[in-house]
């Protein structure tokens, strides 16, 4: 079956000797290889104020910690995401407040967010779901107007653009994931990118127990307990080498996504997703709405292709019971959206077969 997600690994002859070198170097903890990856990623997203971390979840948690978010605070978020976006909020003790999505895109609706703001709102959590970028013109305006910081969960959106620039320096925080099935993987890993350089120093400390790496261990004084969220040299070397191929791989996702945007136009039963002004998706998954979704999924299965909605809406979990509310647009979106494979493993022949099969109907 042609899968929906698949990790890309650099060729073994490039990767394995470097992995072996690190493993037997006598230094596998955070060191040169980890920092070189961090530097490479900063260059890649063109934001020098970026830290590599253990996971996308760690990046989200750090963003919330840097805003001192905790019990009695509220964070407005979307149910249309993978669980860690919102469990990261829950572990701070803050309340997740659901805003509704735009039924055309499944992405957080800035008008609904505006209605949910209270004096307790400490952050707005956006998710560039499946590589589609939220309505950043509207969210930038809302954030500037209200002073409420935005955290962009860009776990699915490496390579996506806003105003012609890669996602990663627009909002106060942008969080990336290099988990196994993302555009680029370090097996597990992530990064947090800051708009303000002042966030770097406290974030570095929170990344390493609260210790200051610039001060000797004996003279260090922890003033705020931190976490173990840094990366090691093994993660670093895998990241460095996979990063060399990242643009070429992302370009394949984008080329396939653009192909579907054209090939699937005007097909009865298919509604394509419009992209917001000044945004360019990186198509981690190709997303659309279809009528008779179960039959559509069966049709794809019959030609050896996995199609699925992939993520379960997050607001139905018991841990978020106190946040439950009516989200009519989410209900409408959730009943219809589906993903088809779009990544680097989908070649021209496969994407044409998928499009031709859809055109015939289901
Ligand atoms: C939207 C989204 N946010 C955050 C995460 C968390 O990333 P990680 O698995 O690297 O912790 C993921 C995926 O796993 C995700 O899909």
Coordinates of C-alpha atoms and ligand atoms in Angstrom, one line a residue:
X1 CA 0.0 0.0 0.0
X2 CA 1.2 3.5 -0.7
X3 CA 1.4 5.0 2.8
X4 CA 0.2 8.4 4.0
X5 CA 3.5 9.0 5.9
X6 CA 7.0 7.7 5.5
X7 CA 10.3 8.7 7.1
X8 CA 13.0 10.0 4.7
X9 CA 16.5 8.8 5.6
X10 CA 19.7 10.0 3.8
X11 CA 21.5 7.3 1.9
X12 CA 23.2 4.7 4.1
X13 CA 26.7 5.3 2.7
X14 CA 26.4 9.0 3.7
X15 CA 24.7 8.5 7.1
X16 CA 26.0 5.3 8.6
X17 CA 29.8 6.1 8.7
X18 CA 29.0 9.4 10.5
X19 CA 26.7 7.6 13.0
X20 CA 29.4 5.1 13.7
X21 CA 31.9 7.8 14.2
X22 CA 29.7 9.5 16.8
X23 CA 28.8 6.3 18.6
X24 CA 32.4 5.4 19.2
X25 CA 33.8 8.9 19.6
X26 CA 33.6 8.8 23.4
X27 CA 31.2 11.7 23.3
X28 CA 27.6 11.0 22.5
X29 CA 25.9 13.6 24.8
X30 CA 25.1 17.1 23.7
X31 CA 28.2 18.5 21.9
X32 CA 29.7 19.6 18.6
X33 CA 27.4 17.4 16.4
X34 CA 24.3 18.6 18.2
X35 CA 25.3 22.3 18.0
X36 CA 26.3 22.0 14.3
X37 CA 22.8 20.6 13.6
X38 CA 21.2 23.5 15.6
X39 CA 23.3 26.0 13.5
X40 CA 22.3 24.3 10.3
X41 CA 18.6 24.4 11.2
X42 CA 18.9 28.1 12.1
X43 CA 20.3 28.8 8.7
X44 CA 17.7 26.6 7.0
X45 CA 14.8 28.6 8.5
X46 CA 16.7 31.8 8.5
X47 CA 16.2 32.5 12.2
X48 CA 19.3 32.7 14.3
X49 CA 17.2 32.6 17.5
X50 CA 16.4 29.0 17.4
X51 CA 17.2 26.1 19.7
X52 CA 17.2 22.3 19.0
X53 CA 15.2 20.3 21.5
X54 CA 14.2 16.7 22.2
X55 CA 10.8 16.8 20.6
X56 CA 8.1 19.1 19.2
X57 CA 6.3 18.5 22.4
X58 CA 9.3 19.9 24.4
X59 CA 9.3 22.9 22.1
X60 CA 5.6 23.6 22.8
X61 CA 6.2 23.1 26.5
X62 CA 9.1 25.5 26.5
X63 CA 7.1 28.2 24.8
X64 CA 4.3 27.9 27.4
X65 CA 6.9 27.9 30.2
X66 CA 8.5 31.0 28.9
X67 CA 5.2 32.7 29.0
X68 CA 4.9 31.5 32.6
X69 CA 1.6 29.9 31.8
X70 CA 0.1 27.8 34.6
X71 CA -3.1 27.1 36.6
X72 CA -5.8 29.7 36.2
X73 CA -4.5 30.7 32.8
X74 CA -6.2 30.0 29.5
X75 CA -4.7 29.1 26.2
X76 CA -7.0 29.3 23.1
X77 CA -6.3 26.4 20.8
X78 CA -7.6 24.1 18.1
X79 CA -9.0 20.6 18.4
X80 CA -7.9 19.9 14.8
X81 CA -4.4 18.6 15.6
X82 CA -2.4 15.8 17.0
X83 CA -2.7 15.4 20.7
X84 CA 0.6 16.9 21.9
X85 CA -0.4 20.4 20.8
X86 CA -3.0 20.4 23.6
X87 CA -1.5 18.0 26.1
X88 CA 1.4 20.4 26.3
X89 CA -1.0 23.0 27.5
X90 CA -2.7 20.6 29.9
X91 CA 0.6 19.7 31.6
X92 CA 1.1 23.4 32.6
X93 CA -2.2 23.3 34.5
X94 CA -3.7 25.9 32.2
X95 CA -7.1 25.4 30.6
X96 CA -7.4 24.7 26.9
X97 CA -10.1 26.9 25.5
X98 CA -11.3 25.6 22.1
X99 CA -12.0 28.0 19.3
X100 CA -13.7 26.8 16.2
X101 CA -12.1 26.1 12.8
X102 CA -12.7 27.6 9.4
X103 CA -14.9 24.9 7.8
X104 CA -13.2 25.6 4.4
X105 CA -9.7 24.8 5.7
X106 CA -9.9 23.0 9.1
X107 CA -7.5 25.7 10.5
X108 CA -8.2 27.8 13.5
X109 CA -10.6 30.6 12.7
X110 CA -9.3 34.0 14.0
X111 CA -12.9 35.3 14.4
X112 CA -13.7 32.4 16.7
X113 CA -10.5 33.0 18.6
X114 CA -11.4 36.6 19.1
X115 CA -14.7 35.6 20.7
X116 CA -13.0 33.3 23.1
X117 CA -10.5 35.8 24.6
X118 CA -11.0 36.6 28.3
X119 CA -8.7 38.4 30.8
X120 CA -7.2 34.9 31.5
X121 CA -6.1 34.3 28.0
X122 CA -2.3 34.1 28.0
X123 CA -1.6 32.7 24.5
X124 CA -3.1 31.6 21.2
X125 CA -1.9 28.2 19.9
X126 CA -2.1 27.9 16.2
X127 CA -1.5 24.7 14.2
X128 CA -0.4 24.8 10.6
X129 CA -2.2 21.5 10.2
X130 CA -0.9 19.1 7.5
X131 CA 1.4 21.8 6.3
X132 CA -1.3 24.4 5.5
X133 CA -0.5 27.8 7.0
X134 CA -3.1 29.6 9.2
X135 CA -4.6 33.0 8.3
X136 CA -1.5 34.8 9.6
X137 CA -2.5 38.2 8.4
X138 CA -5.5 38.0 10.7
X139 CA -3.7 36.4 13.6
X140 CA -0.8 38.9 13.5
X141 CA -3.4 41.7 13.6
X142 CA -5.2 40.0 16.5
X143 CA -2.0 39.5 18.5
X144 CA -0.9 43.1 17.9
X145 CA -4.3 44.4 18.9
X146 CA -4.6 42.4 22.1
X147 CA -1.0 41.8 23.1
X148 CA -1.7 38.1 23.3
X149 CA 1.3 36.1 22.1
X150 CA 1.0 33.5 19.4
X151 CA 2.6 30.1 19.5
X152 CA 2.8 28.5 16.0
X153 CA 2.8 24.7 16.1
X154 CA 4.7 24.1 12.9
X155 CA 5.2 20.4 13.5
X156 CA 3.6 19.7 10.1
X157 CA 4.8 22.8 8.3
X158 CA 8.6 22.7 7.8
X159 CA 9.1 24.4 4.4
X160 CA 5.7 26.2 4.4
X161 CA 5.8 30.0 3.8
X162 CA 4.2 33.2 5.0
X163 CA 4.8 36.4 3.1
X164 CA 7.4 34.6 1.0
X165 CA 9.5 33.6 4.0
X166 CA 9.8 30.2 5.6
X167 CA 7.5 29.7 8.7
X168 CA 9.8 30.2 11.7
X169 CA 10.2 33.9 12.6
X170 CA 6.8 35.5 12.4
X171 CA 5.3 34.9 15.9
X172 CA 7.0 35.0 19.3
X173 CA 7.4 31.2 19.2
X174 CA 7.4 28.7 16.4
X175 CA 7.7 25.0 17.3
X176 CA 9.0 22.3 14.9
X177 CA 9.0 18.5 15.2
X178 CA 11.6 16.1 13.7
X179 CA 9.7 13.1 14.9
X180 CA 9.8 10.0 12.7
X181 CA 7.1 10.8 10.1
X182 CA 7.7 14.6 9.6
X183 CA 9.1 16.3 6.5
X184 CA 12.6 16.0 8.1
X185 CA 13.4 13.6 10.9
X186 CA 16.1 13.1 13.5
X187 CA 14.2 10.0 14.7
X188 CA 12.9 12.2 17.5
X189 CA 13.6 15.8 17.9
X190 CA 12.3 19.3 17.6
X191 CA 13.2 23.0 17.6
X192 CA 11.8 26.2 19.0
X193 CA 12.4 29.4 17.1
X194 CA 12.0 32.8 18.7
X195 CA 11.1 36.2 17.3
X196 CA 12.8 37.9 20.3
X197 CA 16.5 37.1 20.9
X198 CA 15.8 37.8 24.7
X199 CA 13.9 34.5 24.9
X200 CA 17.0 32.5 24.0
X201 CA 18.8 32.6 27.4
X202 CA 15.9 31.6 29.6
X203 CA 15.0 28.9 27.1
X204 CA 18.5 27.5 27.1
X205 CA 18.3 27.2 30.9
X206 CA 14.9 25.6 30.9
X207 CA 16.3 23.2 28.3
X208 CA 18.9 22.0 30.7
X209 CA 17.5 21.6 34.2
X210 CA 17.7 25.4 34.8
X211 CA 21.5 25.3 34.6
X212 CA 23.5 27.9 32.7
X213 CA 25.9 26.2 30.3
X214 CA 28.1 29.3 30.2
X215 CA 28.8 29.0 33.9
X216 CA 30.9 26.2 35.4
X217 CA 28.8 23.5 37.1
X218 CA 30.3 24.3 40.5
X219 CA 29.3 28.0 40.3
X220 CA 25.8 27.4 38.8
X221 CA 22.7 28.4 40.7
X222 CA 19.3 27.1 39.5
X223 CA 16.7 29.8 40.1
X224 CA 13.9 28.0 38.1
X225 CA 13.8 24.3 37.7
X226 CA 14.1 23.2 34.1
X227 CA 13.8 20.1 32.0
X228 CA 16.1 17.8 30.1
X229 CA 15.0 18.9 26.7
X230 CA 18.3 19.2 24.8
X231 CA 19.5 16.8 22.0
X232 CA 22.5 14.5 21.9
X233 CA 25.2 14.1 19.3
X234 CA 23.5 11.1 17.7
X235 CA 20.4 13.1 17.1
X236 CA 22.6 15.9 15.9
X237 CA 24.5 13.9 13.3
X238 CA 21.3 12.4 11.9
X239 CA 19.8 15.9 11.8
X240 CA 22.8 17.4 10.1
X241 CA 22.8 14.8 7.3
X242 CA 19.1 14.6 6.8
X243 CA 19.0 18.4 6.7
X244 CA 21.3 18.3 3.6
X245 CA 18.5 16.7 1.8
X246 CA 15.6 18.5 3.4
X247 CA 14.9 21.1 0.8
X248 CA 14.9 18.6 -2.0
X249 CA 12.5 16.4 -0.1
X250 CA 10.2 19.2 0.9
X251 CA 10.1 20.3 -2.8
X252 CA 8.8 16.9 -3.7
X253 CA 5.9 17.2 -1.2
X254 CA 5.2 20.7 -2.6
X255 CA 5.3 19.5 -6.2
X256 CA 2.9 16.7 -5.5
X257 CA 0.6 19.0 -3.5
X258 CA 0.5 21.6 -6.4
X259 CA -0.2 18.8 -8.9
X260 CA -3.3 17.7 -6.8
X261 CA -4.4 21.3 -6.5
X262 CA -4.7 21.4 -10.3
X263 CA -5.7 17.8 -11.1
X264 CA -8.5 17.5 -8.5
X265 CA -10.2 20.8 -9.4
X266 CA -13.9 20.7 -10.3
X267 CA -14.5 17.0 -9.5
X268 CA -18.0 16.2 -8.1
X269 CA -17.8 15.2 -4.5
X270 CA -14.4 16.8 -3.9
X271 CA -14.0 20.2 -2.3
X272 CA -10.4 21.5 -2.3
X273 CA -9.0 23.6 0.5
X274 CA -8.2 27.2 -0.3
X275 CA -5.0 28.7 1.1
X276 CA -4.9 32.0 2.9
X277 CA -3.5 35.1 1.5
X278 CA 0.3 35.3 1.6
X279 CA 0.7 31.7 2.6
X280 CA 2.2 28.7 0.8
X281 CA 1.7 25.2 2.2
X282 CA 4.3 22.5 2.4
X283 CA 1.8 19.7 2.0
X284 CA 2.9 17.3 4.7
X285 CA -0.4 15.6 3.8
X286 CA -2.7 16.4 1.0
X287 CA -6.0 17.5 2.6
X288 CA -9.4 17.9 1.0
X289 CA -13.1 17.4 1.8
X290 CA -15.0 14.5 0.1
X291 CA -18.5 13.3 0.1
X292 CA -19.1 9.7 1.2
X293 CA -15.7 9.5 2.8
X294 CA -15.8 5.8 3.7
X295 CA -16.5 4.9 0.1
X296 CA -13.7 7.3 -1.0
X297 CA -11.3 5.6 1.4
X298 CA -12.3 2.1 0.0
X299 CA -11.8 3.3 -3.5
X300 CA -8.2 4.4 -2.7
X301 CA -7.6 1.1 -0.9
X302 CA -8.8 -0.7 -4.0
X303 CA -5.8 0.9 -5.9
X304 CA -3.4 0.3 -3.1
X305 CA -3.4 3.8 -1.6
X306 CA -3.9 4.7 2.0
X307 CA -6.4 7.6 2.5
X308 CA -7.5 8.6 6.0
X309 CA -8.4 11.5 8.2
X310 CA -5.3 10.5 10.3
X311 CA -5.9 12.6 13.4
X312 CA -8.7 12.2 16.0
X313 CA -10.2 15.5 17.1
X314 CA -8.5 16.4 20.4
X315 CA -11.5 18.0 22.2
X316 CA -13.2 14.6 22.8
X317 CA -10.5 13.3 25.2
X318 CA -11.6 13.0 28.8
X319 CA -8.7 15.1 30.0
X320 CA -10.3 18.0 28.2
X321 CA -13.8 17.4 29.5
X322 CA -13.9 20.8 31.3
X323 CA -13.2 22.6 28.0
X324 CA -15.9 20.9 26.0
X325 CA -18.1 23.3 24.0
X326 CA -20.0 23.6 20.7
X327 CA -17.8 23.7 17.7
X328 CA -20.2 23.5 14.7
X329 CA -17.6 24.2 12.0
X330 CA -15.3 21.6 13.4
X331 CA -18.2 19.1 13.3
X332 CA -18.8 19.9 9.7
X333 CA -15.0 19.7 8.8
X334 CA -14.4 16.6 10.8
X335 CA -17.1 14.6 9.0
X336 CA -15.6 15.2 5.5
X337 CA -11.9 15.8 5.5
X338 CA -9.5 13.2 4.3
X339 CA -5.8 13.0 3.4
X340 CA -4.1 11.3 0.5
X341 CA -0.4 10.6 0.2
X342 CA 1.6 13.5 -1.1
X343 CA 5.2 13.0 0.2
X344 CA 8.6 12.2 -1.4
X345 CA 7.7 8.6 -2.0
X346 CA 4.8 9.5 -4.3
X347 CA 6.1 9.5 -7.9
X348 CA 4.4 11.0 -11.0
X349 CA 2.9 7.7 -12.0
X350 CA 1.4 7.2 -8.5
X351 CA -0.1 10.7 -8.3
X352 CA -1.6 10.5 -11.8
X353 CA -3.2 7.1 -10.9
X354 CA -4.6 8.6 -7.7
X355 CA -6.0 11.7 -9.6
X356 CA -7.4 9.6 -12.5
X357 CA -9.1 7.2 -10.1
X358 CA -10.7 10.1 -8.1
X359 CA -12.0 11.6 -11.4
X360 CA -13.9 8.5 -12.2
X361 CA -15.9 8.9 -9.0
X362 CA -16.8 6.6 -6.1
Ligands
LIG1 C1 0.7 19.1 15.2 C2 1.7 18.4 16.1 N1 2.2 19.1 17.1 C3 3.1 18.6 17.9 C4 3.6 17.4 17.7 C5 4.7 16.8 18.7 O1 5.9 16.6 18.1 P1 6.8 15.5 18.7 O2 6.3 14.1 18.4 O3 8.1 15.7 18.1 O4 6.9 15.7 20.2 C6 3.2 16.6 16.7 C7 3.6 15.2 16.3 O5 4.0 14.4 16.8 C8 2.2 17.1 15.8 O6 1.7 16.4 14.8

